Coordinates of C-alpha atoms in Angstrom, one line a residue:
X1 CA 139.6 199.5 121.4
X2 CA 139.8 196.2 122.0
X3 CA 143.3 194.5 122.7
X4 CA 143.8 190.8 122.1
X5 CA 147.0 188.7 123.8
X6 CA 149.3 186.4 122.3
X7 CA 148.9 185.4 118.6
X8 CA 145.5 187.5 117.6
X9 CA 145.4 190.1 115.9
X10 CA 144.1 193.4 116.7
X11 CA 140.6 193.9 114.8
X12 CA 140.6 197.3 113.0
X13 CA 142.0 199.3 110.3
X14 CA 146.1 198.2 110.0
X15 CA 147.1 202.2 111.4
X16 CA 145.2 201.9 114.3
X17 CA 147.2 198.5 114.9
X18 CA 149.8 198.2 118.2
X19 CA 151.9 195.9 119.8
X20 CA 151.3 193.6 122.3
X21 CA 153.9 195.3 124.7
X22 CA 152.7 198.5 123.9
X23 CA 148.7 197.7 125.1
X24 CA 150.2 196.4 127.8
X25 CA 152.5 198.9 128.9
X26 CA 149.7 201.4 128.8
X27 CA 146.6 199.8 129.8
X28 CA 147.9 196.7 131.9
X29 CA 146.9 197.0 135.8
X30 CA 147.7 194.5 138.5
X31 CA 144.8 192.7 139.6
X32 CA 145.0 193.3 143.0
X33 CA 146.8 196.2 145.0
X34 CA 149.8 195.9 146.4
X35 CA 150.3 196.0 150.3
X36 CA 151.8 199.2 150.2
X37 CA 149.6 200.4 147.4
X38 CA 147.2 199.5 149.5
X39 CA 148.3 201.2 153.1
X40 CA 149.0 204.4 150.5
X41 CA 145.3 204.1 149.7
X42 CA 143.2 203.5 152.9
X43 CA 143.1 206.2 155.1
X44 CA 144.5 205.6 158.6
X45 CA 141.5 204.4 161.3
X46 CA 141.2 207.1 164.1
X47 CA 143.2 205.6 166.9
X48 CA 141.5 204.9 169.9
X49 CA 142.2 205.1 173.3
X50 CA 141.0 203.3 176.1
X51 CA 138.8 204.3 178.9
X52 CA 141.6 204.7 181.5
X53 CA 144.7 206.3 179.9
X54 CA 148.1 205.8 181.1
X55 CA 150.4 208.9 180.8
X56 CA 154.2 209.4 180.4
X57 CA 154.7 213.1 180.6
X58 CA 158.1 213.9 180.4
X59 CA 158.8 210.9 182.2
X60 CA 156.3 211.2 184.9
X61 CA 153.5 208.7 184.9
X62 CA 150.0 209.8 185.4
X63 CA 146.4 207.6 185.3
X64 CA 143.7 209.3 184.7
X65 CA 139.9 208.3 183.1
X66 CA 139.6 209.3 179.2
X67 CA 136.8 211.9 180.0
X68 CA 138.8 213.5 182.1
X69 CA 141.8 214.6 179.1
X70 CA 138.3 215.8 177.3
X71 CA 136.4 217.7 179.8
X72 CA 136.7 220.8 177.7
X73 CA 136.8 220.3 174.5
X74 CA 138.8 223.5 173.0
X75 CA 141.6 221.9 174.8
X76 CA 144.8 220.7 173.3
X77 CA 144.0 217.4 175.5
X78 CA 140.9 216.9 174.2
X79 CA 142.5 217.5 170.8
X80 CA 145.2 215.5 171.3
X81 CA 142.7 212.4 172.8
X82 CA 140.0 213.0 170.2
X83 CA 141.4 210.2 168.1
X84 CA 141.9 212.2 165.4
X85 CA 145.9 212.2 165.9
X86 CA 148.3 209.9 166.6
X87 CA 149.4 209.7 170.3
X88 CA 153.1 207.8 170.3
X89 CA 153.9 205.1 173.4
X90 CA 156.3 204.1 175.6
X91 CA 157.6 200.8 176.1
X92 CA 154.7 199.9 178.6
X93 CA 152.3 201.2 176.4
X94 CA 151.7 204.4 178.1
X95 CA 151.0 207.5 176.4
X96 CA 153.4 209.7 175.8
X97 CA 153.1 213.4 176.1
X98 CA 156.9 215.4 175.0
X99 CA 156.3 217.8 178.3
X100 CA 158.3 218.3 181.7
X101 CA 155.2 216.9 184.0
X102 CA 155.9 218.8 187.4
X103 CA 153.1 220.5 187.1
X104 CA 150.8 218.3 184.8
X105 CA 149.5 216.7 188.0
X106 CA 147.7 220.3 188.9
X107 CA 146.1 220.8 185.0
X108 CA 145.2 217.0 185.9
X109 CA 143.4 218.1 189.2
X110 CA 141.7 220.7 187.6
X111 CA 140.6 218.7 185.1
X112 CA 139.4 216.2 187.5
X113 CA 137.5 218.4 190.3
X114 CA 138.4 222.1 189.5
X115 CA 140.8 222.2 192.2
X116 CA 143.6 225.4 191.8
X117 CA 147.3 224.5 192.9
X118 CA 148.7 226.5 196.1
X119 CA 150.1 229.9 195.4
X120 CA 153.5 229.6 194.9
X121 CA 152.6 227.3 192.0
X122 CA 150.3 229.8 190.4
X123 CA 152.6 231.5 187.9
X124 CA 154.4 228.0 186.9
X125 CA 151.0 226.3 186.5
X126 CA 149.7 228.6 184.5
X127 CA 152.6 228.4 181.7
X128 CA 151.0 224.5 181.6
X129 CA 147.4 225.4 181.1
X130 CA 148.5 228.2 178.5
X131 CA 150.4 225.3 176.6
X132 CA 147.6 223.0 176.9
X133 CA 145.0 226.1 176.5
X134 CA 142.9 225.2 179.3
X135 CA 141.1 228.2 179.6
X136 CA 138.9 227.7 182.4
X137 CA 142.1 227.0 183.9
X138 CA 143.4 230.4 183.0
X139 CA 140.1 232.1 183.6
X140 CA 140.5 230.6 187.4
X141 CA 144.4 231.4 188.0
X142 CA 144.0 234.9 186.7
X143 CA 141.4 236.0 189.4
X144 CA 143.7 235.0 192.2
X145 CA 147.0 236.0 193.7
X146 CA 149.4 236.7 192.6
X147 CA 148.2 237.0 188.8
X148 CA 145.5 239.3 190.1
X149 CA 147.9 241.6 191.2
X150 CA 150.0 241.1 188.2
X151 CA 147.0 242.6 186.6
X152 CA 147.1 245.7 188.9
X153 CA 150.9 245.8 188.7
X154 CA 151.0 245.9 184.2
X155 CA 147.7 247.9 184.3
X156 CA 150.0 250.7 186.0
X157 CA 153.0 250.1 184.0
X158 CA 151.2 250.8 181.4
X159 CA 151.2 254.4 182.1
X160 CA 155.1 254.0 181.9
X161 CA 156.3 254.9 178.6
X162 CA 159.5 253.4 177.2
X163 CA 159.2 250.9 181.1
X164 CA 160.6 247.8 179.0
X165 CA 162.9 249.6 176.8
X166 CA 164.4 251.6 179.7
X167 CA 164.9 248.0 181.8
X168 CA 166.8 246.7 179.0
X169 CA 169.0 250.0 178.1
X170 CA 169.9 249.3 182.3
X171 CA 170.8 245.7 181.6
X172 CA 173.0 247.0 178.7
X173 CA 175.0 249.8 180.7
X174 CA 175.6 247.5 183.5
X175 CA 176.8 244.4 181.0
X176 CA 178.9 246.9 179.1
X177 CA 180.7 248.3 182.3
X178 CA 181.3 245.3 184.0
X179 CA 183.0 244.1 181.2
X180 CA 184.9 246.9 180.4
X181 CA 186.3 247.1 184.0
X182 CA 186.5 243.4 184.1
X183 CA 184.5 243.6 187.3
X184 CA 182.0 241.5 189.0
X185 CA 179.3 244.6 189.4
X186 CA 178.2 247.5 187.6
X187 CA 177.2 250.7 189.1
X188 CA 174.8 253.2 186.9
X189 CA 172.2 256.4 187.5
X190 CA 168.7 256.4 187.3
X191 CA 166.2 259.0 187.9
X192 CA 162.8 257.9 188.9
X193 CA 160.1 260.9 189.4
X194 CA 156.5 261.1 189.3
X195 CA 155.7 264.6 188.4
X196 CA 157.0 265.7 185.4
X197 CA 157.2 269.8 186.7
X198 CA 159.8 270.6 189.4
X199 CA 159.2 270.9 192.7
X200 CA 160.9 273.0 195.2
X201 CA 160.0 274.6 198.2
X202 CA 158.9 278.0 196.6
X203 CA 157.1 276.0 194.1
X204 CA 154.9 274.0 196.3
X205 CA 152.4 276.4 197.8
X206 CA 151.5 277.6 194.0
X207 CA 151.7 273.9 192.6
X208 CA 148.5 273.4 190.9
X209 CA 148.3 277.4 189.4
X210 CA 152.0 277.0 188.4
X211 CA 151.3 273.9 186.4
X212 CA 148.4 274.4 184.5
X213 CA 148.7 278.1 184.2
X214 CA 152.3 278.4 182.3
X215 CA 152.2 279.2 178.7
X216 CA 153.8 276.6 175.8
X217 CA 156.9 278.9 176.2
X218 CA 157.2 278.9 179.8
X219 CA 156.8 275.0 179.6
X220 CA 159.8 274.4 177.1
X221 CA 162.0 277.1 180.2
X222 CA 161.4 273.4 183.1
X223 CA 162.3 270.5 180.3
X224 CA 165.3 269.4 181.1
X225 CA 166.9 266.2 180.8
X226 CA 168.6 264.8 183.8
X227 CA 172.4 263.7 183.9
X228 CA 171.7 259.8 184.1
X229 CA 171.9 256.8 182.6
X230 CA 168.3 255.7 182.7
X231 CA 165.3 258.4 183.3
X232 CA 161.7 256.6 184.3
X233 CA 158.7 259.2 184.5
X234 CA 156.5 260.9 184.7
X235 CA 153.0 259.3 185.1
X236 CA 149.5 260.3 186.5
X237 CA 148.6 257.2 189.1
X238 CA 148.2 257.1 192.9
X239 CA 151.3 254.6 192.7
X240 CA 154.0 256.8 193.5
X241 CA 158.1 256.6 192.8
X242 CA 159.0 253.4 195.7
X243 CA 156.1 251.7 194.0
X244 CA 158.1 251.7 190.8
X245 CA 161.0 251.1 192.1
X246 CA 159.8 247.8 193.1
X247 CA 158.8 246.9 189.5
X248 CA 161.9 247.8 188.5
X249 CA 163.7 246.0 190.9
X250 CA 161.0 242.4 190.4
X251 CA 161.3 242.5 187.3
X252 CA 165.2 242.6 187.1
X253 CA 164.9 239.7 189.7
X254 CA 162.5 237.7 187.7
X255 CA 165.2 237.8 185.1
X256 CA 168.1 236.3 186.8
X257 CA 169.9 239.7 187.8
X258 CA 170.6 240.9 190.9
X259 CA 170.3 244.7 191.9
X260 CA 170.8 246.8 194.4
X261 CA 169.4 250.4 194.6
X262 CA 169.9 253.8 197.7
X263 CA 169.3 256.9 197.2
X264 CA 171.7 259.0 196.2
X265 CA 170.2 262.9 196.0
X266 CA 168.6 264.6 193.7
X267 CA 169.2 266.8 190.9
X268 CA 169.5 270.0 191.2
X269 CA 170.1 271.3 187.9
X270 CA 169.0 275.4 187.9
X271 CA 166.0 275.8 185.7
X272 CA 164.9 279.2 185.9
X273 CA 164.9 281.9 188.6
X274 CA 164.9 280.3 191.8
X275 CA 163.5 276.5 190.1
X276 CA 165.9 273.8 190.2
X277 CA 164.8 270.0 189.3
X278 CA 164.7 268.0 192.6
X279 CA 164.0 264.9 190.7
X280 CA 165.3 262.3 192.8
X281 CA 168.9 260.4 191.7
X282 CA 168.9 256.6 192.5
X283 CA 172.4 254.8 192.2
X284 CA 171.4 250.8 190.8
X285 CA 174.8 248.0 191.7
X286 CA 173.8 245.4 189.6
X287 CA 175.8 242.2 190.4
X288 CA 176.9 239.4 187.8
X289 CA 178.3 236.5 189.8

């Protein structure tokens, strides 16, 4: 179809026939894009970065070479540096990274000559290299203290059923009475015990015979349920009850809360005959403020 401006006619039978307006309304373009047409159009360039980068991490400034932010490429650095993403500036031009930089300067070491922070910046360090997934980072802070004997410490928790449920049913109690007495510390029960048969002095000589050798029904005569707030136990591992005591008592720490624990008895509920349960009773204080 062929459309003709001002005063000519369109060639053609009369019902194929339009208006000037009309051909232009639908088949009119502009001969060159516009500047935002245009910027809608072109793809953005890949930005580039020179060879030494300046850093504002959080506010802390850092230098380093380009190569090193892409030593490892399945990093978020070398993601972020790639040039395939925008990296916003400060207003000195450095770049700027949205990420409390305390320990930045340690992935930045690594990164540099494989050096590993000191240990008491282990743990915190390795939050950083798990946000910017340096793994050979990770690989390098797991094998040494203390996450190697983190490792240890969850491979026996593990054993624990119910450990994390039972830390947070103790954080409960304790909240719940210390607000109900208005007080500043919360006293509550808990049994920790290792062997889940009781032990007495007439049982101990016949231990092993007495605990493999009872029948289903003789079993169901020792389970008993202690008068406590919190029961941990039993488990099979050389790690005995102070051992757990101490993860109890880190990892209520490592959450802010204070605790103190004694030993308070045992209990001495009668089972059957002459067996009583002489699971020891631990009294925890936790303290709010």
């Amino acid at each position: 179809m062929v459309v003709v401006t001002g005063q000519n006619k369109v060639s053609g039978n009369p019902d194929d026939a339009m208006s000037t307006s009309d051909a232009e309304d639908d088949f009119q373009e502009p001969a060159t894009p516009t500047a935002t047409q245009a910027g809608q159009a072109l793809p953005l360039l890949p930005q580039q970065f020179p060879e030494v980068v300046p850093l504002n991490v959080g506010g802390m400034y850092f230098t380093t070479r380009l190569s090193t932010l892409r030593r490892y490429e399945d990093t978020m650095l070398a993601a972020m540096f790639s040039g395939r993403h925008y990296i916003p500036t400060d207003a000195e031009g450095r770049y700027f990274i949205d990420r409390d930089g305390t320990y930045f300067g340690d992935v930045l070491n690594f990164l540099r000559s494989g050096d590993l922070p000191p240990r008491e910046r282990v743990r915190s360090v390795y939050k950083e290299a798990q946000y910017y997934s340096v793994g050979p980072l990770l690989d390098n802070l797991e094998d040494i203290q203390p996450l190697k004997g983190e490792k240890v410490r969850q491979a026996f928790l593990g054993l624990m059923p119910y450990y994390k449920d039972h830390l947070e049913r103790i954080i409960e109690i304790a909240k719940l009475r210390a607000m109900q007495r208005k007080a500043r510390f919360a006293k509550l029960k808990v049994c920790v015990f290792k062997e889940e048969m009781p032990i007495t002095p007439y049982e101990c000589p016949h231990f092993n015979s007495l605990r493999f050798e009872r029948s289903e029904s003789e079993t169901k005569l020792f389970e008993h349920h202690c008068e406590v707030d919190v029961s941990f136990g039993p488990w099979e591992a050389v790690a005995d009850v102070y051992d757990l005591l101490h993860c109890i008592v880190t990892d209520l720490s490592d959450r802010g809360i204070t605790v103190d624990h004694q030993c308070i008895g045992v209990c001495d509920k009668h089972l059957i005959n002459h067996y009583y349960c002489k699971r020891p009773i631990y009294e925890f204080k936790i303290t709010w403020w």
